[in-house]
Tab-separated table of C-alpha atoms and ligand atoms in Angstrom:
chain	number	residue	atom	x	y	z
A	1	UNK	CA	0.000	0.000	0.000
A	2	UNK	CA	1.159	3.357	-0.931
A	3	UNK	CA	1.658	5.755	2.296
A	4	UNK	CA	-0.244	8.988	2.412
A	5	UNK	CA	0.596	11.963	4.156
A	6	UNK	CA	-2.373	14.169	4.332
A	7	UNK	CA	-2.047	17.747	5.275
A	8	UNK	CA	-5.488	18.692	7.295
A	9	UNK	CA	-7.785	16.691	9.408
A	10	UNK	CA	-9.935	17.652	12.437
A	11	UNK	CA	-9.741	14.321	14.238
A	12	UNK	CA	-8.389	15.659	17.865
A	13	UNK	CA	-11.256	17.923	17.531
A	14	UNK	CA	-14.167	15.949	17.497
A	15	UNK	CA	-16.178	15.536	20.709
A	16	UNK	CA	-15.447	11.863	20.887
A	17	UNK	CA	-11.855	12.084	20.350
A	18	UNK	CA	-11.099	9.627	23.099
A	19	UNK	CA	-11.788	6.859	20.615
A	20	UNK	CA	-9.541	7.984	18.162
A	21	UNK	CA	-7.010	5.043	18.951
A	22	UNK	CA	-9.964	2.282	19.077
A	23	UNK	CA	-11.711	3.300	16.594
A	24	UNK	CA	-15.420	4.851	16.728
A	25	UNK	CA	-18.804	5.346	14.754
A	26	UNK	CA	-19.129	7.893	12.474
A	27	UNK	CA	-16.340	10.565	11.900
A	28	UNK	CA	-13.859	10.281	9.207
A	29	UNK	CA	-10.638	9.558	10.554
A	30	UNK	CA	-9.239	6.828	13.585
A	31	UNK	CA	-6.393	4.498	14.211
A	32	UNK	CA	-7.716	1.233	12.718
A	33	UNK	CA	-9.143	2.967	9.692
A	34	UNK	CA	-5.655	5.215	9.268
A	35	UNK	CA	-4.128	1.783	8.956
A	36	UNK	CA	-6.670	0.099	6.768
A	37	UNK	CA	-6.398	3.168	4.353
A	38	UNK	CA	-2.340	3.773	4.225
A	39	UNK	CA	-2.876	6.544	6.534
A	40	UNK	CA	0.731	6.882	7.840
A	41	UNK	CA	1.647	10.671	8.752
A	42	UNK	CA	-0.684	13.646	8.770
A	43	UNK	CA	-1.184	17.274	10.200
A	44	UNK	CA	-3.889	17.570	13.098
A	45	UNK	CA	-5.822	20.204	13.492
A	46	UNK	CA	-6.324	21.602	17.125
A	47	UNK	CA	-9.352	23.996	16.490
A	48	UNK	CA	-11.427	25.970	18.603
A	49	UNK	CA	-15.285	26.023	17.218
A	50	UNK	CA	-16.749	29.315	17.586
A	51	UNK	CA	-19.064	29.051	20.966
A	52	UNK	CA	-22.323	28.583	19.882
A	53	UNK	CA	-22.331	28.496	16.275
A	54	UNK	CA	-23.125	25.370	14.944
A	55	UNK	CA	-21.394	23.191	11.717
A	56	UNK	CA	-21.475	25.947	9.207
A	57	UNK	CA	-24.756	25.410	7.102
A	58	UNK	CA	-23.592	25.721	3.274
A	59	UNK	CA	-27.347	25.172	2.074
A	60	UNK	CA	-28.533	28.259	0.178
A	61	UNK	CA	-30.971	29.143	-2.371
A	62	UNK	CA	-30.434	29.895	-5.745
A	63	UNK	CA	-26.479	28.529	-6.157
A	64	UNK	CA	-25.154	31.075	-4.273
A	65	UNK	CA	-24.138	31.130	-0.915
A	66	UNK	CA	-22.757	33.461	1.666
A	67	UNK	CA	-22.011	32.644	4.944
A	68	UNK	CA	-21.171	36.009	7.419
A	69	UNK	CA	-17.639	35.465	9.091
A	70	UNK	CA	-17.741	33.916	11.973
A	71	UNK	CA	-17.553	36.185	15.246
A	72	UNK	CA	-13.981	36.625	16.713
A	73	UNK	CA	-13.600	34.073	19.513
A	74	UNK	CA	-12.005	35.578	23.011
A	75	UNK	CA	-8.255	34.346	23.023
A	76	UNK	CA	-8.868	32.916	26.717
A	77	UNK	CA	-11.516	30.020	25.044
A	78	UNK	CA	-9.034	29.652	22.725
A	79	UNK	CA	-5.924	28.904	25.050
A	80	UNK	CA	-8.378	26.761	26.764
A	81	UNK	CA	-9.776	24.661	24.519
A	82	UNK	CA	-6.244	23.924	22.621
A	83	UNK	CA	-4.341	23.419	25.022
A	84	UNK	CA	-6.662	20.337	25.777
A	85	UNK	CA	-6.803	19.091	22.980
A	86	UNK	CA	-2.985	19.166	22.286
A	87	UNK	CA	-3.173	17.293	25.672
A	88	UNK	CA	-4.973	14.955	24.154
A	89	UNK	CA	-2.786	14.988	21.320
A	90	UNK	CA	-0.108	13.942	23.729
A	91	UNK	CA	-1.745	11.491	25.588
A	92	UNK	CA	-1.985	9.431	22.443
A	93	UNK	CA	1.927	10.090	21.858
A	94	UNK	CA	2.443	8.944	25.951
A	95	UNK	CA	-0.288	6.042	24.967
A	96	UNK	CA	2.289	4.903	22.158
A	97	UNK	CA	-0.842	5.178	19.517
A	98	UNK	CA	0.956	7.654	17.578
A	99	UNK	CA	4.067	9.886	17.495
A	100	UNK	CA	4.208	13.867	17.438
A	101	UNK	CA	6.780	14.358	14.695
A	102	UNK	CA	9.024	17.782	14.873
A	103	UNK	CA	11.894	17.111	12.358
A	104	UNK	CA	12.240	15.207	8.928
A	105	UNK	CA	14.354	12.511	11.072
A	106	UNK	CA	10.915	12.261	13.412
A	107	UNK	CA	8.995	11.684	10.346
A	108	UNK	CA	10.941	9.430	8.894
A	109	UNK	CA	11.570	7.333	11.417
A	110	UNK	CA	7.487	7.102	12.407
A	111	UNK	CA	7.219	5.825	8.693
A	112	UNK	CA	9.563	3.104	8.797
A	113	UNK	CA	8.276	2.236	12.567
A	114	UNK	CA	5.360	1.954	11.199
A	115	UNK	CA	3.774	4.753	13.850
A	116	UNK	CA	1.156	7.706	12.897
A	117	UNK	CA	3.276	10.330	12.149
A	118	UNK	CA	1.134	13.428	13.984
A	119	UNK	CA	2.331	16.886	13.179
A	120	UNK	CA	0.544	19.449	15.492
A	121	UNK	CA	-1.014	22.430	13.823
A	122	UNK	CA	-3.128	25.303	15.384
A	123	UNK	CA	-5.798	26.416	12.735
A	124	UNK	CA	-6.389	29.894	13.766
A	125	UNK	CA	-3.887	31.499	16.346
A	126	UNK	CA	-6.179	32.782	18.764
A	127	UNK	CA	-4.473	30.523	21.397
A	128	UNK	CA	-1.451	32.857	20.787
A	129	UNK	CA	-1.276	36.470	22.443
A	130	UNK	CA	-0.164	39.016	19.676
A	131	UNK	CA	3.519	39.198	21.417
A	132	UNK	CA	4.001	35.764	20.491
A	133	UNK	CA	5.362	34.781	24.455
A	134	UNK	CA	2.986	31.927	23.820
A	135	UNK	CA	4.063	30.436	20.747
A	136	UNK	CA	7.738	29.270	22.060
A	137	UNK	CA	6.072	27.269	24.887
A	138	UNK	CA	3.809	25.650	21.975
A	139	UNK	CA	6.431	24.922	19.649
A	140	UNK	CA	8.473	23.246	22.922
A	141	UNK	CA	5.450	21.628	23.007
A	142	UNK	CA	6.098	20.347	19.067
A	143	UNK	CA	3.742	22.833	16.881
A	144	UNK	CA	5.142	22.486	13.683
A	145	UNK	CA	2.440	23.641	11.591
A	146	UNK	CA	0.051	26.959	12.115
A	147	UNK	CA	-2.539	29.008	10.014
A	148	UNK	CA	-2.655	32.439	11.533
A	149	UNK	CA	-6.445	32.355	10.734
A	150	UNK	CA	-9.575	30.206	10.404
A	151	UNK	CA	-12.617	32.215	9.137
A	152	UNK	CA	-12.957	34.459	11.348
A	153	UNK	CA	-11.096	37.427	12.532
A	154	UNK	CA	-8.188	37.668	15.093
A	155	UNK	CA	-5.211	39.856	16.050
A	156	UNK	CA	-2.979	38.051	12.913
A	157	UNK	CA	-5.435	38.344	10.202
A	158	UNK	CA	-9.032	38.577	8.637
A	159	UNK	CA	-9.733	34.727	7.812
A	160	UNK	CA	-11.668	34.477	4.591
A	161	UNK	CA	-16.126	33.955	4.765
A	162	UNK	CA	-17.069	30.792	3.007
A	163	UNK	CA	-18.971	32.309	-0.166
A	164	UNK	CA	-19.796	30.725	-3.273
A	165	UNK	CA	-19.298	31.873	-6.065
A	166	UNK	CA	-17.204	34.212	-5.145
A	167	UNK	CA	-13.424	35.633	-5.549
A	168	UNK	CA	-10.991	35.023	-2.510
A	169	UNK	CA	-10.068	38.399	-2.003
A	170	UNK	CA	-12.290	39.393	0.728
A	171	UNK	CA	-10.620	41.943	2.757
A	172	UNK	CA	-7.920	43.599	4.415
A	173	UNK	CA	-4.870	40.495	4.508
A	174	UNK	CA	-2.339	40.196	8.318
A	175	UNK	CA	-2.130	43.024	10.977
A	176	UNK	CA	1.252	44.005	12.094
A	177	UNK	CA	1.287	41.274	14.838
A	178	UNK	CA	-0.030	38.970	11.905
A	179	UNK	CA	3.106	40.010	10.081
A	180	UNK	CA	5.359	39.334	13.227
A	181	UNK	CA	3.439	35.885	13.658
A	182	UNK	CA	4.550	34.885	9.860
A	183	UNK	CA	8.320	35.863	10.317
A	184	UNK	CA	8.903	34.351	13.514
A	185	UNK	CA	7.309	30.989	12.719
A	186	UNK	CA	9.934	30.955	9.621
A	187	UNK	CA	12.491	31.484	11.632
A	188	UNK	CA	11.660	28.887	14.353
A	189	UNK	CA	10.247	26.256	11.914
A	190	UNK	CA	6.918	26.444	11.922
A	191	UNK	CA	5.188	25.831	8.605
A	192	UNK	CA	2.628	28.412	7.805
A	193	UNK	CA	-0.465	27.402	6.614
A	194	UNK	CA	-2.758	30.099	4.144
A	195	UNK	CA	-5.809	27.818	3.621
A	196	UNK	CA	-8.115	29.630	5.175
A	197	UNK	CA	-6.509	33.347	4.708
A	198	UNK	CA	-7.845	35.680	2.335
A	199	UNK	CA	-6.311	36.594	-0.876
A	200	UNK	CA	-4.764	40.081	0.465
A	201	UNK	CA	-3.371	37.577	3.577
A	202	UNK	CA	-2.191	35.310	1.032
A	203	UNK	CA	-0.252	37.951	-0.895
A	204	UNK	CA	0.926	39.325	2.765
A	205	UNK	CA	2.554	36.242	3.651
A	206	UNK	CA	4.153	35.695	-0.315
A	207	UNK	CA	5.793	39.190	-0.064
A	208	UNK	CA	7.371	38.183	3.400
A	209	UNK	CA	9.146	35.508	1.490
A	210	UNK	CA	10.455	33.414	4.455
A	211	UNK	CA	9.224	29.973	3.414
A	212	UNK	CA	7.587	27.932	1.268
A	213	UNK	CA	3.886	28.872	0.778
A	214	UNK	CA	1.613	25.818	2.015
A	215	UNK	CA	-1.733	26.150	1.451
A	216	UNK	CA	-2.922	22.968	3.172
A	217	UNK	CA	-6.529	22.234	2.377
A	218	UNK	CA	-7.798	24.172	-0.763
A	219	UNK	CA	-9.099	23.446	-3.879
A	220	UNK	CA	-9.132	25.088	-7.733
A	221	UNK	CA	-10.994	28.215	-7.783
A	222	UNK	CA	-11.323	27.808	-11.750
A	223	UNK	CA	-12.974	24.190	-10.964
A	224	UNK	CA	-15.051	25.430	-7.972
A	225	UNK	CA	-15.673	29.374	-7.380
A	226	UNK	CA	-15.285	29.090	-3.339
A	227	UNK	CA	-13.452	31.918	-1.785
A	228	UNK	CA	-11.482	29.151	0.100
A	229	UNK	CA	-9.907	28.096	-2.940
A	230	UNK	CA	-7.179	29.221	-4.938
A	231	UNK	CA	-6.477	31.798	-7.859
A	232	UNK	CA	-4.293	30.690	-10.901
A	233	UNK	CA	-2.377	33.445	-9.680
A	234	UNK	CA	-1.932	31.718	-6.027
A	235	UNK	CA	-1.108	28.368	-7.927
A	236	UNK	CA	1.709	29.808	-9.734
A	237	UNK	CA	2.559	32.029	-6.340
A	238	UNK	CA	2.461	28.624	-4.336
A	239	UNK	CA	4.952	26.978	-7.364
A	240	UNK	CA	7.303	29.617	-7.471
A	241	UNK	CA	7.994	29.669	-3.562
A	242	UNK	CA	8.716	25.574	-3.805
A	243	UNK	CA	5.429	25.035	-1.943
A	244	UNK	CA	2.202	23.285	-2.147
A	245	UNK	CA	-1.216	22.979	-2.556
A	246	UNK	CA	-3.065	20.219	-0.315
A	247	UNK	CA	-6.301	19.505	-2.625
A	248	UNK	CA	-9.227	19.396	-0.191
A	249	UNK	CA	-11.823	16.687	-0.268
A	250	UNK	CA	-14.744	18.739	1.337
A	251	UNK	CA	-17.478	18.819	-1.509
A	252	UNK	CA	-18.528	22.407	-1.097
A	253	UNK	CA	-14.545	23.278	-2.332
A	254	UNK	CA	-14.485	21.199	-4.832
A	255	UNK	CA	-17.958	21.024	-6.864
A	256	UNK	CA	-18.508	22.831	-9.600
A	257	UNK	CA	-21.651	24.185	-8.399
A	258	UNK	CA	-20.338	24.711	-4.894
A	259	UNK	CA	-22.751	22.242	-3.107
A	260	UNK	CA	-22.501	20.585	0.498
A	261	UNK	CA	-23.434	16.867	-1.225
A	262	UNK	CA	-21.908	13.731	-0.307
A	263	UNK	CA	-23.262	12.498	-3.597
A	264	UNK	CA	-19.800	13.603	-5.176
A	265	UNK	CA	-17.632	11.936	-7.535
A	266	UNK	CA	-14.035	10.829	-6.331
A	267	UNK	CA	-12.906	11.881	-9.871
A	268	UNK	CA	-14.104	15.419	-8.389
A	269	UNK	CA	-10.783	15.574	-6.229
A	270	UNK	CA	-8.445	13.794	-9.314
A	271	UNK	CA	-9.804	17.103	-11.214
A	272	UNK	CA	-8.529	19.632	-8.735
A	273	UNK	CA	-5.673	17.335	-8.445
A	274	UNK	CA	-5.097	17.286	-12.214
A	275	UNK	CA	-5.683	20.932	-12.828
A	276	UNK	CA	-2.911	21.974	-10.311
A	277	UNK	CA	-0.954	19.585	-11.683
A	278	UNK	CA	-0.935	20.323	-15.023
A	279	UNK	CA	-0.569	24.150	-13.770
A	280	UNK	CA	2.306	24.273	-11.204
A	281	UNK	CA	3.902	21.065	-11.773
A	282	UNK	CA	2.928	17.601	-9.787
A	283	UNK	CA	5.836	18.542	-7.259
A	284	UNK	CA	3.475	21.177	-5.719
A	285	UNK	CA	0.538	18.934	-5.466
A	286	UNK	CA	-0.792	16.876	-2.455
A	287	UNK	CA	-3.598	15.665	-0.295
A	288	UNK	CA	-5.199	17.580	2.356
A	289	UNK	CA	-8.534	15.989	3.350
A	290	UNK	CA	-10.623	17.961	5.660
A	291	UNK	CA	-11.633	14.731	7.666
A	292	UNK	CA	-13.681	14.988	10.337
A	293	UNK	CA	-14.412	18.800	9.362
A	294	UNK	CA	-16.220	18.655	6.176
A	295	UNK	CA	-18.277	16.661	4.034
A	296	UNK	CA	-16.125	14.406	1.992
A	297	UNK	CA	-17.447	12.167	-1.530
A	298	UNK	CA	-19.249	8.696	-0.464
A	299	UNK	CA	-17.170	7.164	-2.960
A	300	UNK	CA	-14.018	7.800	-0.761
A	301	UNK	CA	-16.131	7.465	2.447
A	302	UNK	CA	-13.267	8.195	5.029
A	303	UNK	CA	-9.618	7.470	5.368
A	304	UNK	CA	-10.176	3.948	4.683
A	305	UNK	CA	-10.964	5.066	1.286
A	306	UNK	CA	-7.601	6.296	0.330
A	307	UNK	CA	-6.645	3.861	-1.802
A	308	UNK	CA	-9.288	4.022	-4.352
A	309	UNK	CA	-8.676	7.731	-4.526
A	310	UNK	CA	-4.889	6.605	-4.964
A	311	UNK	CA	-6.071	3.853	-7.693
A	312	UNK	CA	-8.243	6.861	-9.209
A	313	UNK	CA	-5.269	8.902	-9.691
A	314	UNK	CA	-3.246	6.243	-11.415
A	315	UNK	CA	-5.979	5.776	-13.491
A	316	UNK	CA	-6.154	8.837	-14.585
A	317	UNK	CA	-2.685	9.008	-15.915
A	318	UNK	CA	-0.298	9.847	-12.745
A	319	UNK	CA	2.728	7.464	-12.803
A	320	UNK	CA	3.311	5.476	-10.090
A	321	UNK	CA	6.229	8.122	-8.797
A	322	UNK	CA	3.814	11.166	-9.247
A	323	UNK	CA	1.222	9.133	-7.371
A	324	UNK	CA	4.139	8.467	-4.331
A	325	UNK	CA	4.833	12.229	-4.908
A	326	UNK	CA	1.360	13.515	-4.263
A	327	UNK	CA	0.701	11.142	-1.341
A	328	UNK	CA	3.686	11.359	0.543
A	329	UNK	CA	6.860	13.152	-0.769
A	330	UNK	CA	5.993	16.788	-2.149
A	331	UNK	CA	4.815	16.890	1.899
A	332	UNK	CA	7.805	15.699	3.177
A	333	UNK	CA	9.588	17.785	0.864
A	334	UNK	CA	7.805	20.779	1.592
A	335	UNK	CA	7.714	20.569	5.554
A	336	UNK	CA	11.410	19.783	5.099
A	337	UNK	CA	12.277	23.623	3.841
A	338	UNK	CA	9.970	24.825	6.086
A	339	UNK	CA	11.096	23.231	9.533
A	340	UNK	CA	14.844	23.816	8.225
A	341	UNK	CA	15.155	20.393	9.766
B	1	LIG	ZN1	-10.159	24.246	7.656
């Protein structure tokens, strides 16, 4: 079975997270169905819901959506809530389920131990005061990975409202601290993540040139017209920097018309997948599921599904390299310039 690295899932955030290493009903992603699927190394998600606001409805009349960004959440919640689920995160490191991975060598040597390779990634920074004190006792505690913004607003950034159809650029892009925030994860290592940024963020981030721009779970905006997806422009930005693009599975990114339906082809994702390809080169191309945070096709079902959408990439035309490259080594690759390590 060919490994897969996948660069977003919201497993340590679900409410019955405690199963994750036995396995539990319903949900996307879990130890015995990371196995069955190939599952070997991914980047988890520690994200703080917005209090009170429920899974973002994407139902709308008409084809078009627009969903108001979400309300800023206070940074005390947010301290709260991640630092228990990185706890939890931990606990399934201490419970020998899976291994937090901080360097190449770490990931590496999880793959050939045949151990979940976890890389721990804050989506949103609201857990991290604008002077950044915080974020050296995260990454001692191994954050490797951070998007300075989910949807919604916060000291680092405006995060980008899910509308459909509609272009990315949104808004004003990082704050000054947001700009501090980007340059001091480069220089410790942390991978940046722009997925849920806006396009003036996006652009903020490119001009600070200190890494490689990841965008870890977007889509095609040519294929699907979601402001969480990405500009030909941002392609070729992402190319340029020696990053990559992490094609979502979450239907509402990737169907044409934009709809939250389960009822969605896996050749859907080979599409976004081939696009981006064909655009910026297969080196800047690889997985980034969404799972557990978004609706994902039936015919890939969860993470036990990888290898059909693996199979559906060979078949349509990826060599058996470019397949390795999308599902494991552009990642490595990538998280390799940007933890200098
Ligand atoms: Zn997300």
């Amino acid at each position: 079975m060919i490994p897969v690295f996948d660069g977003h899932n919201d497993a340590i955030t679900r409410e019955d997270a405690a199963d994750f290493a036995t396995g539990r009903d319903g949900g996307h992603l879990d130890l015995p169905r990371a196995r069955a699927g190939g599952l070997a190394g991914g980047i988890f998600a520690l994200f703080t819901p917005t209090p009170g606001a429920d899974r973002i409805d994407f139902d709308r009349g008409g084809g078009r959506m627009e969903v108001e960004l979400a309300a800023p959440i206070g940074p005390e919640i947010a301290a709260a809530t991640t630092s228990q689920a990185a706890g939890r995160l931990l606990g399934l490191e201490r419970d020998g389920k899976l291994r937090i991975v901080r360097t190449i060598a770490d990931l590496d040597a999880a793959r050939e131990d045949g151990v979940l390779a976890a890389v721990m990634h804050h989506e949103g920074a609201e857990a991290i005061d604008p002077g950044l004190q915080a974020l050296e006792l995260w990454y001692a505690a191994g954050l490797r990975s951070l998007g300075p913004v989910w949807s919604r607003p916060n000291a680092f950034a405006h995060g980008v409202p899910f509308m459909f159809p509609a272009s990315p650029d949104t808004g004003p892009g990082l704050t000054a601290a947001g700009r501090r925030l980007v340059r001091r994860c480069a220089e410790l290592g942390i991978a940046v993540d722009l997925s849920h940024l806006n396009e003036a963020g996006f652009w903020d981030v490119a001009r600070l040139d200190g890494a490689p721009l990841i965008a870890s779970h977007s889509g095609v905006h040519a294929l699907c017209a979601s402001t969480r997806n990405l500009t030909d422009a941002q392609l070729d930005a992402i190319a340029a920097s020696g990053g990559l693009v992490g094609i979502v599975f979450a239907a509402p990114f990737i169907r044409a018309d934009g709809a939250d339906d389960a009822d969605t082809p896996l050749s859907t994702i080979v599409a976004h997948i081939r696009y981006a390809a064909d655009r910026i080169g297969v080196e800047h191309v690889a997985l980034g599921s969404d799972f557990d945070g978004a609706t994902v096709p039936d015919e890939l079902g969860d993470v036990a599904g990888l290898p059909r959408l693996l199979d559906a990439l060979a078949a349509a035309g990826f060599t058996e390299d470019e397949v390795r490259a999308i599902a494991w080594d552009n990642w490595r690759r990538v998280l390799a310039a940007a933890w200098r390590a």
